[in-house]
Tab-separated table of C-alpha atoms in Angstrom:
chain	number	residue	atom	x	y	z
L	55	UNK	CA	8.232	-35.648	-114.591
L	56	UNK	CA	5.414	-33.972	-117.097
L	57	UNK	CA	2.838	-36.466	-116.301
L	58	UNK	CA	3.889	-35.805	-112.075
L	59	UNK	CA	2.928	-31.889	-112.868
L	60	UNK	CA	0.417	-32.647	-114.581
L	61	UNK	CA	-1.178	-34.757	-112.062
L	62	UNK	CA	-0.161	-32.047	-109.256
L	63	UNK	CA	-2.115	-29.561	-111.443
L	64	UNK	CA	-4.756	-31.067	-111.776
L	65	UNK	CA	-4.876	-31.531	-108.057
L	66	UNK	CA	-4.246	-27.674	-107.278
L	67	UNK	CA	-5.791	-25.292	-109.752
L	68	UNK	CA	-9.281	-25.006	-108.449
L	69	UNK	CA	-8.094	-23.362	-105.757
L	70	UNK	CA	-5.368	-21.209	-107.406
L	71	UNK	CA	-7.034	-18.030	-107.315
L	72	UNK	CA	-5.964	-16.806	-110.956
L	73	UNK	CA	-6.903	-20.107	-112.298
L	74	UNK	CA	-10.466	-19.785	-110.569
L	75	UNK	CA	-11.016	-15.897	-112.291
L	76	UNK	CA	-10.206	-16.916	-115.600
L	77	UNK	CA	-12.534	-20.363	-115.443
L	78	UNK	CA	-15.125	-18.426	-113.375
L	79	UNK	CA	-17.597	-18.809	-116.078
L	80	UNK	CA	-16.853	-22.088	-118.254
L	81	UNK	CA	-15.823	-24.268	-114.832
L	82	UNK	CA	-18.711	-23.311	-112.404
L	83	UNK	CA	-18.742	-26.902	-110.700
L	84	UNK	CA	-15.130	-26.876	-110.681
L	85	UNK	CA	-15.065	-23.382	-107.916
L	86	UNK	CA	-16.963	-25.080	-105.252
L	87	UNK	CA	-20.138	-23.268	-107.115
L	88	UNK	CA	-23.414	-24.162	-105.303
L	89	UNK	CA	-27.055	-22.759	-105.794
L	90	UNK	CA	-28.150	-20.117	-102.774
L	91	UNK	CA	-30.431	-22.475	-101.414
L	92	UNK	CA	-27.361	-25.241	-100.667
L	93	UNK	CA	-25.713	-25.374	-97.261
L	94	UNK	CA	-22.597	-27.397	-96.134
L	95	UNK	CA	-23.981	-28.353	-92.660
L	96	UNK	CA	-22.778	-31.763	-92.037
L	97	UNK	CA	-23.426	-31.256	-88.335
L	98	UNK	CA	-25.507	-28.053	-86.275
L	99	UNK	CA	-23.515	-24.673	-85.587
L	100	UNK	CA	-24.202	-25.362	-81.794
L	101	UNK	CA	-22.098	-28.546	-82.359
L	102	UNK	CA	-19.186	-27.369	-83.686
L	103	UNK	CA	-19.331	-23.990	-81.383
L	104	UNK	CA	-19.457	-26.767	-78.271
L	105	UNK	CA	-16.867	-28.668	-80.250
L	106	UNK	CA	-14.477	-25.918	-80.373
L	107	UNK	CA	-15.251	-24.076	-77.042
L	108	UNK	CA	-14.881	-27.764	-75.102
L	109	UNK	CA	-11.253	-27.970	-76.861
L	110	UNK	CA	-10.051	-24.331	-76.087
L	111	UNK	CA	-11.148	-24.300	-72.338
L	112	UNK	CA	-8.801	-27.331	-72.106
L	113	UNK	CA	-6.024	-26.051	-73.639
L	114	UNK	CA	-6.488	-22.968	-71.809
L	115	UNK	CA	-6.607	-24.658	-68.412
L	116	UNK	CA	-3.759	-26.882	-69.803
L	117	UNK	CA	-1.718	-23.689	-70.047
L	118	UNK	CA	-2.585	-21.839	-67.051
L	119	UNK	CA	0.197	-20.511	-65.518
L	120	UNK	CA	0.692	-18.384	-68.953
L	121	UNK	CA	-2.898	-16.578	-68.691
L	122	UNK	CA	-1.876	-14.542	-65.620
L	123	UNK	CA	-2.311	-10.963	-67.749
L	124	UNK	CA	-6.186	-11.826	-68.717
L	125	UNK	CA	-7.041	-13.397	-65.903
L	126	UNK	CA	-5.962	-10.603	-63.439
L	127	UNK	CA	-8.460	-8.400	-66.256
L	128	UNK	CA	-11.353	-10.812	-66.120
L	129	UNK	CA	-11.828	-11.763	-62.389
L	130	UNK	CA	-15.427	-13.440	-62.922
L	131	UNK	CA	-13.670	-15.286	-65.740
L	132	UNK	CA	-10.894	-16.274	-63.784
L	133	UNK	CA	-13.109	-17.701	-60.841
L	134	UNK	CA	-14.460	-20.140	-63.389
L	135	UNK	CA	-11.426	-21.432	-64.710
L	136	UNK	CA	-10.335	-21.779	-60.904
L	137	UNK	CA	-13.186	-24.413	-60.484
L	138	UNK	CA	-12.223	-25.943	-63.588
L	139	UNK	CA	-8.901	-26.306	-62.824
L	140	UNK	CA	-9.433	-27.810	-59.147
L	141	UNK	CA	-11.769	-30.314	-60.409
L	142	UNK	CA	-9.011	-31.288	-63.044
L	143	UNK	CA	-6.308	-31.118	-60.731
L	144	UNK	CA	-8.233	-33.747	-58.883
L	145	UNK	CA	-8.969	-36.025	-61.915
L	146	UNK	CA	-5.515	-36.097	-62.489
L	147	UNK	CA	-4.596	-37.179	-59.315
L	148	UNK	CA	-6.370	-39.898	-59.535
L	149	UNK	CA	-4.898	-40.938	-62.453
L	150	UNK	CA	-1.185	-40.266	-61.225
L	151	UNK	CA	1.114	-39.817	-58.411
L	152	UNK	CA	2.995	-36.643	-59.090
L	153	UNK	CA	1.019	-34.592	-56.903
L	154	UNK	CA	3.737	-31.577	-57.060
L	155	UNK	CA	2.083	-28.953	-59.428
L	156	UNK	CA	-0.128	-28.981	-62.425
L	157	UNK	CA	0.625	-31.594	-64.575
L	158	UNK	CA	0.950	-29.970	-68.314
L	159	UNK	CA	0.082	-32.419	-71.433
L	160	UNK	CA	1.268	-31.705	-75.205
L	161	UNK	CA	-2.000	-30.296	-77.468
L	162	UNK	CA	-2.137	-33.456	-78.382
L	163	UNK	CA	-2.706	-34.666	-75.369
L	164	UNK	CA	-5.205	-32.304	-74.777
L	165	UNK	CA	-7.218	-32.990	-77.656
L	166	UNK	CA	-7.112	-36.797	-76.799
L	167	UNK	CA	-8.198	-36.226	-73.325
L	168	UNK	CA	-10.858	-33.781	-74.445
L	169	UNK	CA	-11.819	-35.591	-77.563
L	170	UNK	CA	-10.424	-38.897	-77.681
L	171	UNK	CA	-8.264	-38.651	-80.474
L	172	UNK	CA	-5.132	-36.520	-81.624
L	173	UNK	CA	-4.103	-35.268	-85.336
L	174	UNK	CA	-1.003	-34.419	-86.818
L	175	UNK	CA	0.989	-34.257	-89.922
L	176	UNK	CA	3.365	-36.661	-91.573
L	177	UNK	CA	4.359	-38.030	-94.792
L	178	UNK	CA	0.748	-38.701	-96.697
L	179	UNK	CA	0.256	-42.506	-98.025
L	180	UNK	CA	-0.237	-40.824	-101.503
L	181	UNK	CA	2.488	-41.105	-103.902
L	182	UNK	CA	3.962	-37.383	-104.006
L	183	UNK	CA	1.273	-36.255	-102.222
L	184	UNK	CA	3.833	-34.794	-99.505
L	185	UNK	CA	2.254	-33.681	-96.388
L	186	UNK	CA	-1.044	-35.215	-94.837
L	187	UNK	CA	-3.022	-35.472	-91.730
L	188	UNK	CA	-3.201	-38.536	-90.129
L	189	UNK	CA	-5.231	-39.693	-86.599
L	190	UNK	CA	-2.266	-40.756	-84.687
L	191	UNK	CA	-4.127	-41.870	-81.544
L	192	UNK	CA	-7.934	-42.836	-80.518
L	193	UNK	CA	-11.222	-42.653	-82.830
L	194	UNK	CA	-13.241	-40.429	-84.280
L	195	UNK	CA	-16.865	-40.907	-84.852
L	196	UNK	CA	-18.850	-39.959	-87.569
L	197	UNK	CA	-20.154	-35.961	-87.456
L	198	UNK	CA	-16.877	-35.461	-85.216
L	199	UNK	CA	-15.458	-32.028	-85.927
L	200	UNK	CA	-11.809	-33.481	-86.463
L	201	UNK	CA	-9.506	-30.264	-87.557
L	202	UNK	CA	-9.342	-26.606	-88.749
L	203	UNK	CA	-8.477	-25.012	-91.818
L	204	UNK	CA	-6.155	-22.062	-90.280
L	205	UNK	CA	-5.203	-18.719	-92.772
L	206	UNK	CA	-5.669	-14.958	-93.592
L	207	UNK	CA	-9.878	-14.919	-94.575
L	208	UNK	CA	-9.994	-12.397	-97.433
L	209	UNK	CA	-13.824	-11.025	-98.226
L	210	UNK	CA	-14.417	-10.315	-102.149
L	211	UNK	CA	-12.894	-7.662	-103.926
L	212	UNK	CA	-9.708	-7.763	-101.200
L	213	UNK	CA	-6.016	-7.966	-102.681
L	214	UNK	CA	-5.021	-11.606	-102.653
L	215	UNK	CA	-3.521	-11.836	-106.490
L	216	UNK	CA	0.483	-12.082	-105.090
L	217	UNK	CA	-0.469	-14.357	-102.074
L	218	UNK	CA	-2.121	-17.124	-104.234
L	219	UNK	CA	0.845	-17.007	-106.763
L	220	UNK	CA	2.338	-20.515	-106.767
L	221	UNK	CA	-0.334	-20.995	-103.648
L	222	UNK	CA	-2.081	-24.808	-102.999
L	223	UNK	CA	-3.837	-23.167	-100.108
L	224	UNK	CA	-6.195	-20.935	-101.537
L	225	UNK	CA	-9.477	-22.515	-100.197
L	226	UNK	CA	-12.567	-20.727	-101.824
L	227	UNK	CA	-15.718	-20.597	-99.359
L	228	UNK	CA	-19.281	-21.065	-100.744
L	229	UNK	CA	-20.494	-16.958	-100.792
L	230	UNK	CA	-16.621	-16.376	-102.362
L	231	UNK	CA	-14.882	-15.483	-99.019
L	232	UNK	CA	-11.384	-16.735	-99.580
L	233	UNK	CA	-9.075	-18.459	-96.917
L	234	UNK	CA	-4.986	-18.396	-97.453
L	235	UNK	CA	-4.196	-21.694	-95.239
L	236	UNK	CA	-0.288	-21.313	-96.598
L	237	UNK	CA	2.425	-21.266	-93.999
L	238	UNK	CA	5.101	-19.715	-96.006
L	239	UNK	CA	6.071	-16.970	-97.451
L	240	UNK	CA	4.454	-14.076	-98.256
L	241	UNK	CA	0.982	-15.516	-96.940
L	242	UNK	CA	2.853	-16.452	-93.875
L	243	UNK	CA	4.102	-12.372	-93.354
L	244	UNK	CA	0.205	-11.334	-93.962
L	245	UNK	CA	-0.881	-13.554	-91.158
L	246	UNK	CA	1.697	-12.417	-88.738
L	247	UNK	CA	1.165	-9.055	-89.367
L	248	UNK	CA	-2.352	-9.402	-89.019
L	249	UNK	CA	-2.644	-10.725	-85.681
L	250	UNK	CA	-0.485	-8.780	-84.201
L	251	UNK	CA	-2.550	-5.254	-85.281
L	252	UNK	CA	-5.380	-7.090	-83.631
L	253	UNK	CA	-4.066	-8.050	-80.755
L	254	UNK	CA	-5.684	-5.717	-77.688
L	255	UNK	CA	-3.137	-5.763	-74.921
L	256	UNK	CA	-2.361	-9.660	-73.544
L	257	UNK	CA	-5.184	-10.396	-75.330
L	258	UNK	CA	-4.364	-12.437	-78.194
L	259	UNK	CA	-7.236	-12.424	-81.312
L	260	UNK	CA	-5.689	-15.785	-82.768
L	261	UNK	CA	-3.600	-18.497	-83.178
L	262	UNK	CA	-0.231	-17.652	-85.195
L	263	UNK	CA	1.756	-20.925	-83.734
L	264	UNK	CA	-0.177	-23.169	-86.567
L	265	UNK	CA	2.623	-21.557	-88.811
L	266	UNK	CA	5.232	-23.622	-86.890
L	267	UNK	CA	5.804	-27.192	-86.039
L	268	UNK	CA	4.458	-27.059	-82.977
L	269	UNK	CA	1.153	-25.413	-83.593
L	270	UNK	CA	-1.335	-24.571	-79.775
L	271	UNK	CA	-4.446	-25.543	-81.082
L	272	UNK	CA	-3.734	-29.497	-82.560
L	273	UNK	CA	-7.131	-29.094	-84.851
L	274	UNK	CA	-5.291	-26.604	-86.694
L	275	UNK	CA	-3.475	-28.532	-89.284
L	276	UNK	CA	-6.397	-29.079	-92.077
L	277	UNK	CA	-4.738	-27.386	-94.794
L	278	UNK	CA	-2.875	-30.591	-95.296
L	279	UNK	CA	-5.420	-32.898	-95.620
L	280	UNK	CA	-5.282	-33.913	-98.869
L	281	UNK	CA	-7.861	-34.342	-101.396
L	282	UNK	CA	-9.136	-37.555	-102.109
L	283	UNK	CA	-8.254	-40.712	-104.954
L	284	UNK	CA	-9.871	-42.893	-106.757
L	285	UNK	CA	-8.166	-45.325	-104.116
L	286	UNK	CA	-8.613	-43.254	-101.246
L	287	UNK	CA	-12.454	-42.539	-100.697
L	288	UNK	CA	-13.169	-38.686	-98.814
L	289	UNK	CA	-13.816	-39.884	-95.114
L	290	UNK	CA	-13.724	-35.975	-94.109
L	291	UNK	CA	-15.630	-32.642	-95.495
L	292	UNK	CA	-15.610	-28.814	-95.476
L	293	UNK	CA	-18.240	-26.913	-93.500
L	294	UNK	CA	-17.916	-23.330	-93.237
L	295	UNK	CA	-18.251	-21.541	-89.554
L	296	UNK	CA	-18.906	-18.508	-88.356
L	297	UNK	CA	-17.625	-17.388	-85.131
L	298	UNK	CA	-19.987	-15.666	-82.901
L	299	UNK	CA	-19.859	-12.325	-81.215
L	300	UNK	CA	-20.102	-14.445	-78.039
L	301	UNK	CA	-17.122	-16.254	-78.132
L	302	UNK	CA	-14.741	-16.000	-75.120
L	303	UNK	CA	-12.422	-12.989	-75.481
L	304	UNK	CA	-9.480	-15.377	-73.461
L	305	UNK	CA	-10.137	-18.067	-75.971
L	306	UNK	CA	-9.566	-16.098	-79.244
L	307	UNK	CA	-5.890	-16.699	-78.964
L	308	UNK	CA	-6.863	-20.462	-80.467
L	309	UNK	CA	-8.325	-19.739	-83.043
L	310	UNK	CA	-6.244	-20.124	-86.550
L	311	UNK	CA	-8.018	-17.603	-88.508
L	312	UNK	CA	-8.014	-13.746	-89.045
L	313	UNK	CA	-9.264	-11.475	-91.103
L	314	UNK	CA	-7.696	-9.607	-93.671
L	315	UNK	CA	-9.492	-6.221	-93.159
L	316	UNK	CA	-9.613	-4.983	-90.133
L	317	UNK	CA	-12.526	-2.509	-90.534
L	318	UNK	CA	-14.810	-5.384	-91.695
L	319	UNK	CA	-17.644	-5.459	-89.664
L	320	UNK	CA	-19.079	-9.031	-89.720
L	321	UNK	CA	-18.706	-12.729	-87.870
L	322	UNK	CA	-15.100	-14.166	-88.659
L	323	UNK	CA	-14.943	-17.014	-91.017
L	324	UNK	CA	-13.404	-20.212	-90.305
L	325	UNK	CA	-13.786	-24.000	-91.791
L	326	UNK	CA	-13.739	-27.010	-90.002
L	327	UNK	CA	-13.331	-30.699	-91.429
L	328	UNK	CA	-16.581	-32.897	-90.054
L	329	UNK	CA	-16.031	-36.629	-90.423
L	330	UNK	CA	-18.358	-38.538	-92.744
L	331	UNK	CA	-17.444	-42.221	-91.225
L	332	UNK	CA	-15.439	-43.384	-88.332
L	333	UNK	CA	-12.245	-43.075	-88.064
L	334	UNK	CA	-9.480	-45.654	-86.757
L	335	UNK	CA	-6.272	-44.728	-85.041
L	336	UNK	CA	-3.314	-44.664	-87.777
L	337	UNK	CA	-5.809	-43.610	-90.717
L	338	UNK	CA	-5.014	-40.968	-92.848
L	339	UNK	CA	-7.987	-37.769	-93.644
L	340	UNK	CA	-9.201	-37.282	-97.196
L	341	UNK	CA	-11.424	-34.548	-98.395
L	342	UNK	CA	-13.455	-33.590	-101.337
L	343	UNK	CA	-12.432	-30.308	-102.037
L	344	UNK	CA	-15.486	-29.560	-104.671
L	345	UNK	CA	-18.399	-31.275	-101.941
L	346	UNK	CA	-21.163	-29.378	-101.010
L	347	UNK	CA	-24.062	-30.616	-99.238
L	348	UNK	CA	-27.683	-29.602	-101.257
């Protein structure tokens, strides 16, 4: 039982938030610390951005007949999506014989039909390792952008002390910004809370559902990838992401992250997990939680 703590410890306290103020200055390597000049781009900005905007539109088509209050508030926006859907409509015909209606997949179909592969969580292959993140269908090439890392993004100096009591899912970005990826709890009320004072009207700012089971957007579920062995190699990393000004308003309502402040001027922060090999069907994700490109 000691050594089991021990080892879970060990695992968790470089991203326990109290852990990481009192070590600030004798662990450096241990906080993700990095010189200025390092970066963590495994792949281009413009990749993930395409990544993520190719995912949403389909998940937004996918779930049309729920987007009736933006669309009838963005007509130019809801021509486009028209043309989109017709031309999927037609695909899927092709492919099937129901011909009553629009066909409506599971996220995870989605992301396999957008993608070619689908994520979710299950029991991890570690011993005690509890939850993990496993590609349950398809493959995913190297430089693939193959989850999120969803949470409350806290810039420095904000209040976080009581969230990241007892907290695995303090992740700790390279400049300091801090993002609570915990679905219970206290972290869990923050979230809600904050989404909802952002919300303008039907229009939705992020994704709260990756607090459930059943979460909208099927990349959001990277909190539980677990950190890497000494038998199981990292075959995923970290790279930090900031969202655009650009990014389309109707497609805000996937995205798993929001920030703590609402007054904060400045790009929102999220984290996506890049592949560094391919990936088979029925393998599980491991990270590096301390790697940092130079």
């Amino acid at each position: 039982m000691l050594r089991e703590l021990r080892r879970r410890w060990g695992s968790y306290k470089y991203r326990f938030v109290p852990w990481l103020a009192l070590n600030l200055r004798r662990q450096r390597r241990t906080l993700r610390y990095v010189p200025e000049s390092s970066q963590d781009k495994i792949i281009a900005d413009e990749d993930v951005f395409e990544t993520l905007l190719k995912t949403f539109k389909a998940l937004f088509i996918n779930d049309f007949s729920r987007q009736a209050d933006i669309l009838a508030l963005l007509p130019e926006v809801k021509c486009q999506y028209l043309e989109l859907l017709t031309v999927e409509q037609k695909r899927s015909k092709v492919n099937s014989c129901n011909h009553q209606g629009q066909h409506v997949f599971t996220p995870e179909e989605v992301l396999f039909n957008t993608l070619g592969f689908s994520v979710s969580r299950d029991q991890s292959s570690l011993v005690s390792a509890g939850t993990g993140v496993f590609v349950t269908k398809g493959f995913v090439p190297k430089g693939t952008v193959v989850s999120m890392y969803p949470g409350t993004v806290y810039r420095k100096h904000e209040p976080i002390f009581f969230q990241s009591l007892g907290n695995p899912f303090i992740f700790r970005c390279i400049d300091g910004v801090l993002i609570d990826g915990n679905d219970k709890g206290l972290s869990r009320s923050v979230f809600r809370s904050c989404s909802r004072r952002d919300q303008l009207g039907p229009f939705q700012m992020s994704d709260e559902s990756w607090l459930t089971a059943t979460p909208q957007n099927p990349l959001a579920v990277g909190q539980y990838v677990n950190n890497c062995s000494h038998e199981k190699a990292a075959n995923v990393c970290y790279q930090e992401f900031d969202v655009p000004r650009h990014f389309p308003v109707e497609l805000k309502q996937y995205l798993p992250n929001i920030v703590y402040s609402h007054d904060v001027e400045s790009h929102l922060r999220c984290v996506v997990l890049v592949t560094l090999r391919d990936i088979k069907q029925g393998e599980e994700l491991f990270s590096n939680y301390y790697t940092v490109v130079s």
